[in-house]
Amino acid sequence: MEKLEESGCGIGKNFIKARGGLLRWIHQGIWDQVEEQVMIHELIHAYDDCRGANLHWNNRAHHACSEIRANHLSGNYELLRGYECVKPGAMQSVTANPYCSEVAAKEAIEAVWSTCYNDTKPFDRA
């Protein structure tokens, strides 16, 4: 959250809201780590939204890039083979958009993969 503030994004009391609830995944006592990863994942999206003056969530490439970054940097798949799971995780999120076909999502992910996977901001490294 500090990096969001440094980027000029004010964080008010209504910054984090639950819309429609959060699916909780509890498996083998790792809930605390999963909860932290989900929060980091969503904060990466918030950071991307803040720093991207021209970011448009209805643009498949923009959406794909933020999903790649959020899946990579949050550690969502660290417990499950890391790198090889980031792309399918991003694919799942982008194809959840009802206006984006599976083919279009795959093309968008492939087009931005290298740039977005290697963009580690706000962290120094992944």
Short mmCIF file of N, CA and C in Angstrom, two decimals:
data_model
loop_
_atom_site.label_atom_id
_atom_site.label_comp_id
_atom_site.label_asym_id
_atom_site.label_seq_id
_atom_site.Cartn_x
_atom_site.Cartn_y
_atom_site.Cartn_z
N MET A 1 0.83 -1.17 0.00
CA MET A 1 0.00 0.00 0.00
C MET A 1 0.88 1.24 0.00
N GLU A 2 2.06 1.11 0.59
CA GLU A 2 3.00 2.22 0.59
C GLU A 2 3.36 2.62 -0.84
N LYS A 3 3.59 1.63 -1.70
CA LYS A 3 3.95 1.91 -3.10
C LYS A 3 2.81 2.58 -3.84
N LEU A 4 1.58 2.25 -3.51
CA LEU A 4 0.43 2.93 -4.11
C LEU A 4 0.43 4.40 -3.73
N GLU A 5 0.66 4.68 -2.47
CA GLU A 5 0.70 6.07 -2.02
C GLU A 5 1.86 6.82 -2.67
N GLU A 6 3.02 6.17 -2.79
CA GLU A 6 4.17 6.79 -3.44
C GLU A 6 3.89 7.10 -4.91
N SER A 7 3.01 6.33 -5.52
CA SER A 7 2.66 6.53 -6.93
C SER A 7 1.59 7.59 -7.11
N GLY A 8 1.16 8.19 -6.01
CA GLY A 8 0.16 9.25 -6.10
C GLY A 8 -1.27 8.79 -5.97
N CYS A 9 -1.47 7.56 -5.55
CA CYS A 9 -2.83 7.04 -5.37
C CYS A 9 -3.21 7.16 -3.91
N GLY A 10 -4.16 8.01 -3.64
CA GLY A 10 -4.63 8.14 -2.28
C GLY A 10 -5.38 6.89 -1.85
N ILE A 11 -5.21 6.53 -0.61
CA ILE A 11 -5.88 5.34 -0.08
C ILE A 11 -6.80 5.80 1.04
N GLY A 12 -8.07 5.89 0.74
CA GLY A 12 -9.05 6.31 1.73
C GLY A 12 -9.63 5.11 2.46
N LYS A 13 -10.55 5.40 3.37
CA LYS A 13 -11.14 4.33 4.18
C LYS A 13 -11.98 3.36 3.35
N ASN A 14 -12.40 3.75 2.17
CA ASN A 14 -13.19 2.87 1.31
C ASN A 14 -12.36 2.26 0.19
N PHE A 15 -11.05 2.26 0.33
CA PHE A 15 -10.17 1.77 -0.74
C PHE A 15 -10.43 0.31 -1.07
N ILE A 16 -10.57 -0.53 -0.07
CA ILE A 16 -10.81 -1.95 -0.30
C ILE A 16 -12.26 -2.26 0.04
N LYS A 17 -12.98 -2.75 -0.96
CA LYS A 17 -14.39 -3.09 -0.79
C LYS A 17 -14.62 -4.51 -1.26
N ALA A 18 -15.53 -5.19 -0.61
CA ALA A 18 -15.92 -6.53 -1.05
C ALA A 18 -17.16 -6.37 -1.92
N ARG A 19 -17.06 -6.81 -3.15
CA ARG A 19 -18.20 -6.76 -4.07
C ARG A 19 -18.57 -8.19 -4.43
N GLY A 20 -19.66 -8.64 -3.90
CA GLY A 20 -20.11 -9.98 -4.24
C GLY A 20 -19.42 -11.08 -3.46
N GLY A 21 -18.55 -10.73 -2.53
CA GLY A 21 -17.90 -11.72 -1.69
C GLY A 21 -16.59 -12.24 -2.25
N LEU A 22 -15.90 -12.98 -1.44
CA LEU A 22 -14.61 -13.55 -1.78
C LEU A 22 -14.69 -15.05 -1.56
N LEU A 23 -14.35 -15.79 -2.57
CA LEU A 23 -14.32 -17.24 -2.45
C LEU A 23 -13.11 -17.61 -1.60
N ARG A 24 -13.35 -18.29 -0.52
CA ARG A 24 -12.25 -18.67 0.37
C ARG A 24 -11.81 -20.09 0.08
N TRP A 25 -10.50 -20.23 -0.08
CA TRP A 25 -9.92 -21.53 -0.37
C TRP A 25 -9.12 -21.94 0.86
N ILE A 26 -9.57 -22.94 1.55
CA ILE A 26 -8.88 -23.42 2.74
C ILE A 26 -8.45 -24.86 2.48
N HIS A 27 -7.15 -25.09 2.49
CA HIS A 27 -6.65 -26.43 2.19
C HIS A 27 -5.37 -26.67 2.98
N GLN A 28 -5.35 -27.67 3.78
CA GLN A 28 -4.16 -28.11 4.51
C GLN A 28 -3.53 -27.00 5.36
N GLY A 29 -4.36 -26.17 5.97
CA GLY A 29 -3.84 -25.18 6.90
C GLY A 29 -3.00 -24.08 6.28
N ILE A 30 -3.17 -23.77 5.00
CA ILE A 30 -2.36 -22.71 4.38
C ILE A 30 -3.19 -21.46 4.10
N TRP A 31 -4.33 -21.30 4.80
CA TRP A 31 -5.21 -20.17 4.54
C TRP A 31 -4.49 -18.84 4.70
N ASP A 32 -3.69 -18.64 5.74
CA ASP A 32 -3.03 -17.35 5.96
C ASP A 32 -2.18 -16.95 4.77
N GLN A 33 -1.42 -17.90 4.24
CA GLN A 33 -0.58 -17.60 3.08
C GLN A 33 -1.43 -17.31 1.85
N VAL A 34 -2.48 -18.06 1.65
CA VAL A 34 -3.37 -17.86 0.50
C VAL A 34 -4.05 -16.50 0.60
N GLU A 35 -4.52 -16.16 1.80
CA GLU A 35 -5.18 -14.87 2.01
C GLU A 35 -4.23 -13.73 1.67
N GLU A 36 -2.98 -13.83 2.08
CA GLU A 36 -1.98 -12.80 1.78
C GLU A 36 -1.74 -12.72 0.27
N GLN A 37 -1.66 -13.86 -0.40
CA GLN A 37 -1.44 -13.87 -1.84
C GLN A 37 -2.60 -13.23 -2.59
N VAL A 38 -3.82 -13.50 -2.16
CA VAL A 38 -4.99 -12.89 -2.79
C VAL A 38 -4.94 -11.38 -2.63
N MET A 39 -4.61 -10.90 -1.44
CA MET A 39 -4.52 -9.47 -1.19
C MET A 39 -3.44 -8.83 -2.06
N ILE A 40 -2.27 -9.46 -2.14
CA ILE A 40 -1.19 -8.93 -2.98
C ILE A 40 -1.63 -8.92 -4.44
N HIS A 41 -2.28 -9.98 -4.88
CA HIS A 41 -2.78 -10.06 -6.26
C HIS A 41 -3.67 -8.86 -6.57
N GLU A 42 -4.62 -8.58 -5.69
CA GLU A 42 -5.54 -7.47 -5.92
C GLU A 42 -4.85 -6.12 -5.81
N LEU A 43 -3.86 -6.01 -4.92
CA LEU A 43 -3.11 -4.75 -4.80
C LEU A 43 -2.25 -4.49 -6.04
N ILE A 44 -1.77 -5.55 -6.69
CA ILE A 44 -1.03 -5.38 -7.95
C ILE A 44 -1.97 -4.77 -8.99
N HIS A 45 -3.21 -5.27 -9.06
CA HIS A 45 -4.19 -4.67 -9.97
C HIS A 45 -4.41 -3.19 -9.63
N ALA A 46 -4.53 -2.88 -8.35
CA ALA A 46 -4.74 -1.49 -7.94
C ALA A 46 -3.55 -0.63 -8.34
N TYR A 47 -2.34 -1.16 -8.16
CA TYR A 47 -1.13 -0.44 -8.54
C TYR A 47 -1.11 -0.20 -10.05
N ASP A 48 -1.43 -1.23 -10.83
CA ASP A 48 -1.46 -1.08 -12.28
C ASP A 48 -2.48 -0.04 -12.69
N ASP A 49 -3.63 -0.07 -12.05
CA ASP A 49 -4.69 0.89 -12.36
C ASP A 49 -4.23 2.31 -12.05
N CYS A 50 -3.51 2.47 -10.96
CA CYS A 50 -3.02 3.78 -10.54
C CYS A 50 -1.95 4.32 -11.49
N ARG A 51 -0.96 3.50 -11.79
CA ARG A 51 0.17 3.99 -12.58
C ARG A 51 -0.13 4.07 -14.06
N GLY A 52 -1.15 3.38 -14.50
CA GLY A 52 -1.47 3.34 -15.92
C GLY A 52 -2.49 4.38 -16.31
N ALA A 53 -2.02 5.59 -16.60
CA ALA A 53 -2.94 6.66 -16.98
C ALA A 53 -3.77 6.26 -18.20
N ASN A 54 -3.21 5.44 -19.05
CA ASN A 54 -3.92 5.00 -20.25
C ASN A 54 -4.36 3.55 -20.16
N LEU A 55 -4.43 3.01 -18.96
CA LEU A 55 -4.85 1.62 -18.79
C LEU A 55 -6.36 1.53 -18.92
N HIS A 56 -6.80 0.62 -19.76
CA HIS A 56 -8.24 0.41 -19.96
C HIS A 56 -8.53 -1.07 -19.73
N TRP A 57 -9.34 -1.37 -18.73
CA TRP A 57 -9.62 -2.75 -18.37
C TRP A 57 -10.40 -3.50 -19.43
N ASN A 58 -11.03 -2.79 -20.36
CA ASN A 58 -11.73 -3.48 -21.45
C ASN A 58 -10.80 -3.76 -22.63
N ASN A 59 -9.55 -3.33 -22.53
CA ASN A 59 -8.53 -3.64 -23.54
C ASN A 59 -7.90 -4.98 -23.15
N ARG A 60 -8.02 -5.97 -24.01
CA ARG A 60 -7.54 -7.32 -23.67
C ARG A 60 -6.07 -7.35 -23.29
N ALA A 61 -5.24 -6.60 -24.01
CA ALA A 61 -3.81 -6.59 -23.71
C ALA A 61 -3.54 -5.99 -22.34
N HIS A 62 -4.24 -4.92 -21.99
CA HIS A 62 -4.06 -4.30 -20.68
C HIS A 62 -4.50 -5.25 -19.57
N HIS A 63 -5.65 -5.86 -19.77
CA HIS A 63 -6.17 -6.82 -18.79
C HIS A 63 -5.21 -8.00 -18.64
N ALA A 64 -4.75 -8.52 -19.78
CA ALA A 64 -3.82 -9.66 -19.75
C ALA A 64 -2.54 -9.30 -19.01
N CYS A 65 -2.02 -8.11 -19.27
CA CYS A 65 -0.77 -7.69 -18.63
C CYS A 65 -0.94 -7.63 -17.11
N SER A 66 -2.01 -7.03 -16.65
CA SER A 66 -2.20 -6.93 -15.21
C SER A 66 -2.41 -8.31 -14.58
N GLU A 67 -3.09 -9.21 -15.28
CA GLU A 67 -3.27 -10.57 -14.75
C GLU A 67 -1.95 -11.33 -14.70
N ILE A 68 -1.12 -11.18 -15.72
CA ILE A 68 0.20 -11.82 -15.71
C ILE A 68 0.99 -11.31 -14.52
N ARG A 69 1.03 -10.00 -14.36
CA ARG A 69 1.79 -9.40 -13.26
C ARG A 69 1.24 -9.83 -11.90
N ALA A 70 -0.08 -9.79 -11.75
CA ALA A 70 -0.69 -10.14 -10.46
C ALA A 70 -0.45 -11.60 -10.11
N ASN A 71 -0.57 -12.48 -11.09
CA ASN A 71 -0.33 -13.90 -10.84
C ASN A 71 1.14 -14.17 -10.54
N HIS A 72 2.02 -13.49 -11.24
CA HIS A 72 3.46 -13.69 -11.05
C HIS A 72 3.94 -13.11 -9.72
N LEU A 73 3.60 -11.86 -9.45
CA LEU A 73 4.18 -11.15 -8.31
C LEU A 73 3.53 -11.48 -6.97
N SER A 74 2.32 -11.99 -6.99
CA SER A 74 1.62 -12.28 -5.73
C SER A 74 2.07 -13.59 -5.12
N GLY A 75 2.73 -14.42 -5.90
CA GLY A 75 3.11 -15.73 -5.39
C GLY A 75 1.95 -16.71 -5.41
N ASN A 76 0.89 -16.37 -6.16
CA ASN A 76 -0.29 -17.25 -6.23
C ASN A 76 0.09 -18.69 -6.52
N TYR A 77 1.08 -18.88 -7.36
CA TYR A 77 1.40 -20.23 -7.82
C TYR A 77 2.75 -20.71 -7.32
N GLU A 78 3.33 -20.00 -6.37
CA GLU A 78 4.62 -20.37 -5.82
C GLU A 78 4.60 -21.79 -5.26
N LEU A 79 3.51 -22.14 -4.62
CA LEU A 79 3.39 -23.47 -4.03
C LEU A 79 3.12 -24.55 -5.07
N LEU A 80 2.73 -24.12 -6.26
CA LEU A 80 2.28 -25.07 -7.28
C LEU A 80 3.09 -25.00 -8.58
N ARG A 81 4.39 -24.88 -8.53
CA ARG A 81 5.24 -24.92 -9.70
C ARG A 81 5.49 -23.55 -10.35
N GLY A 82 5.16 -22.47 -9.72
CA GLY A 82 5.51 -21.13 -10.16
C GLY A 82 5.26 -20.78 -11.61
N TYR A 83 6.34 -20.56 -12.35
CA TYR A 83 6.31 -20.03 -13.72
C TYR A 83 5.31 -20.72 -14.62
N GLU A 84 5.27 -22.02 -14.61
CA GLU A 84 4.40 -22.74 -15.54
C GLU A 84 2.92 -22.56 -15.22
N CYS A 85 2.60 -22.02 -14.06
CA CYS A 85 1.20 -21.80 -13.68
C CYS A 85 0.73 -20.37 -13.87
N VAL A 86 1.66 -19.44 -14.05
CA VAL A 86 1.27 -18.03 -14.20
C VAL A 86 0.43 -17.83 -15.45
N LYS A 87 0.86 -18.40 -16.56
CA LYS A 87 0.14 -18.20 -17.82
C LYS A 87 -1.27 -18.78 -17.76
N PRO A 88 -1.46 -20.02 -17.29
CA PRO A 88 -2.84 -20.53 -17.18
C PRO A 88 -3.69 -19.71 -16.20
N GLY A 89 -3.08 -19.21 -15.14
CA GLY A 89 -3.83 -18.38 -14.19
C GLY A 89 -4.30 -17.09 -14.83
N ALA A 90 -3.42 -16.47 -15.61
CA ALA A 90 -3.80 -15.25 -16.34
C ALA A 90 -4.88 -15.57 -17.36
N MET A 91 -4.74 -16.69 -18.03
CA MET A 91 -5.71 -17.11 -19.04
C MET A 91 -7.09 -17.29 -18.40
N GLN A 92 -7.14 -17.90 -17.25
CA GLN A 92 -8.41 -18.12 -16.56
C GLN A 92 -9.07 -16.78 -16.23
N SER A 93 -8.29 -15.82 -15.78
CA SER A 93 -8.85 -14.52 -15.42
C SER A 93 -9.32 -13.74 -16.64
N VAL A 94 -8.52 -13.72 -17.69
CA VAL A 94 -8.88 -12.94 -18.88
C VAL A 94 -10.09 -13.55 -19.58
N THR A 95 -10.17 -14.86 -19.64
CA THR A 95 -11.32 -15.49 -20.29
C THR A 95 -12.59 -15.39 -19.45
N ALA A 96 -12.46 -14.99 -18.18
CA ALA A 96 -13.65 -14.78 -17.35
C ALA A 96 -14.42 -13.54 -17.82
N ASN A 97 -13.76 -12.69 -18.59
CA ASN A 97 -14.42 -11.53 -19.17
C ASN A 97 -15.36 -12.03 -20.26
N PRO A 98 -16.66 -11.78 -20.14
CA PRO A 98 -17.61 -12.33 -21.13
C PRO A 98 -17.42 -11.77 -22.54
N TYR A 99 -16.67 -10.69 -22.67
CA TYR A 99 -16.46 -10.09 -23.98
C TYR A 99 -15.14 -10.52 -24.61
N CYS A 100 -14.48 -11.49 -24.00
CA CYS A 100 -13.17 -11.92 -24.50
C CYS A 100 -13.19 -13.43 -24.72
N SER A 101 -13.04 -13.82 -25.97
CA SER A 101 -13.03 -15.25 -26.29
C SER A 101 -11.72 -15.87 -25.81
N GLU A 102 -11.70 -17.17 -25.75
CA GLU A 102 -10.48 -17.88 -25.35
C GLU A 102 -9.35 -17.60 -26.33
N VAL A 103 -9.65 -17.56 -27.62
CA VAL A 103 -8.63 -17.29 -28.64
C VAL A 103 -8.08 -15.88 -28.46
N ALA A 104 -8.96 -14.90 -28.26
CA ALA A 104 -8.52 -13.51 -28.09
C ALA A 104 -7.69 -13.36 -26.81
N ALA A 105 -8.09 -14.05 -25.75
CA ALA A 105 -7.34 -13.99 -24.49
C ALA A 105 -5.94 -14.57 -24.67
N LYS A 106 -5.86 -15.71 -25.33
CA LYS A 106 -4.56 -16.35 -25.56
C LYS A 106 -3.66 -15.44 -26.39
N GLU A 107 -4.20 -14.83 -27.44
CA GLU A 107 -3.42 -13.92 -28.28
C GLU A 107 -2.92 -12.73 -27.48
N ALA A 108 -3.79 -12.17 -26.63
CA ALA A 108 -3.40 -11.01 -25.81
C ALA A 108 -2.30 -11.39 -24.83
N ILE A 109 -2.43 -12.53 -24.18
CA ILE A 109 -1.42 -12.98 -23.22
C ILE A 109 -0.08 -13.20 -23.91
N GLU A 110 -0.10 -13.86 -25.04
CA GLU A 110 1.15 -14.11 -25.78
C GLU A 110 1.79 -12.80 -26.23
N ALA A 111 0.98 -11.83 -26.65
CA ALA A 111 1.50 -10.56 -27.16
C ALA A 111 2.23 -9.75 -26.09
N VAL A 112 1.76 -9.83 -24.85
CA VAL A 112 2.35 -8.99 -23.79
C VAL A 112 3.19 -9.78 -22.79
N TRP A 113 3.28 -11.08 -22.97
CA TRP A 113 3.90 -11.96 -21.97
C TRP A 113 5.27 -11.49 -21.49
N SER A 114 6.21 -11.35 -22.39
CA SER A 114 7.59 -11.05 -21.99
C SER A 114 7.69 -9.72 -21.23
N THR A 115 7.08 -8.70 -21.77
CA THR A 115 7.13 -7.38 -21.13
C THR A 115 6.49 -7.42 -19.75
N CYS A 116 5.32 -8.00 -19.67
CA CYS A 116 4.56 -7.96 -18.41
C CYS A 116 5.10 -8.93 -17.36
N TYR A 117 5.56 -10.10 -17.78
CA TYR A 117 6.12 -11.05 -16.83
C TYR A 117 7.39 -10.48 -16.19
N ASN A 118 8.13 -9.71 -16.95
CA ASN A 118 9.39 -9.15 -16.45
C ASN A 118 9.23 -7.79 -15.77
N ASP A 119 8.04 -7.25 -15.74
CA ASP A 119 7.76 -5.98 -15.06
C ASP A 119 7.44 -6.31 -13.60
N THR A 120 8.36 -6.01 -12.72
CA THR A 120 8.20 -6.38 -11.30
C THR A 120 7.78 -5.21 -10.41
N LYS A 121 7.50 -4.06 -10.98
CA LYS A 121 7.09 -2.92 -10.15
C LYS A 121 5.78 -3.25 -9.46
N PRO A 122 5.62 -2.90 -8.22
CA PRO A 122 6.39 -1.99 -7.41
C PRO A 122 7.55 -2.64 -6.66
N PHE A 123 7.80 -3.91 -6.93
CA PHE A 123 8.89 -4.61 -6.26
C PHE A 123 10.18 -4.47 -7.06
N ASP A 124 11.31 -4.62 -6.40
CA ASP A 124 12.59 -4.57 -7.09
C ASP A 124 12.80 -5.81 -7.95
N ARG A 125 12.26 -6.92 -7.49
CA ARG A 125 12.36 -8.18 -8.24
C ARG A 125 11.22 -9.09 -7.80
N ALA A 126 10.98 -10.11 -8.59
CA ALA A 126 9.89 -11.05 -8.26
C ALA A 126 10.34 -12.01 -7.19
#
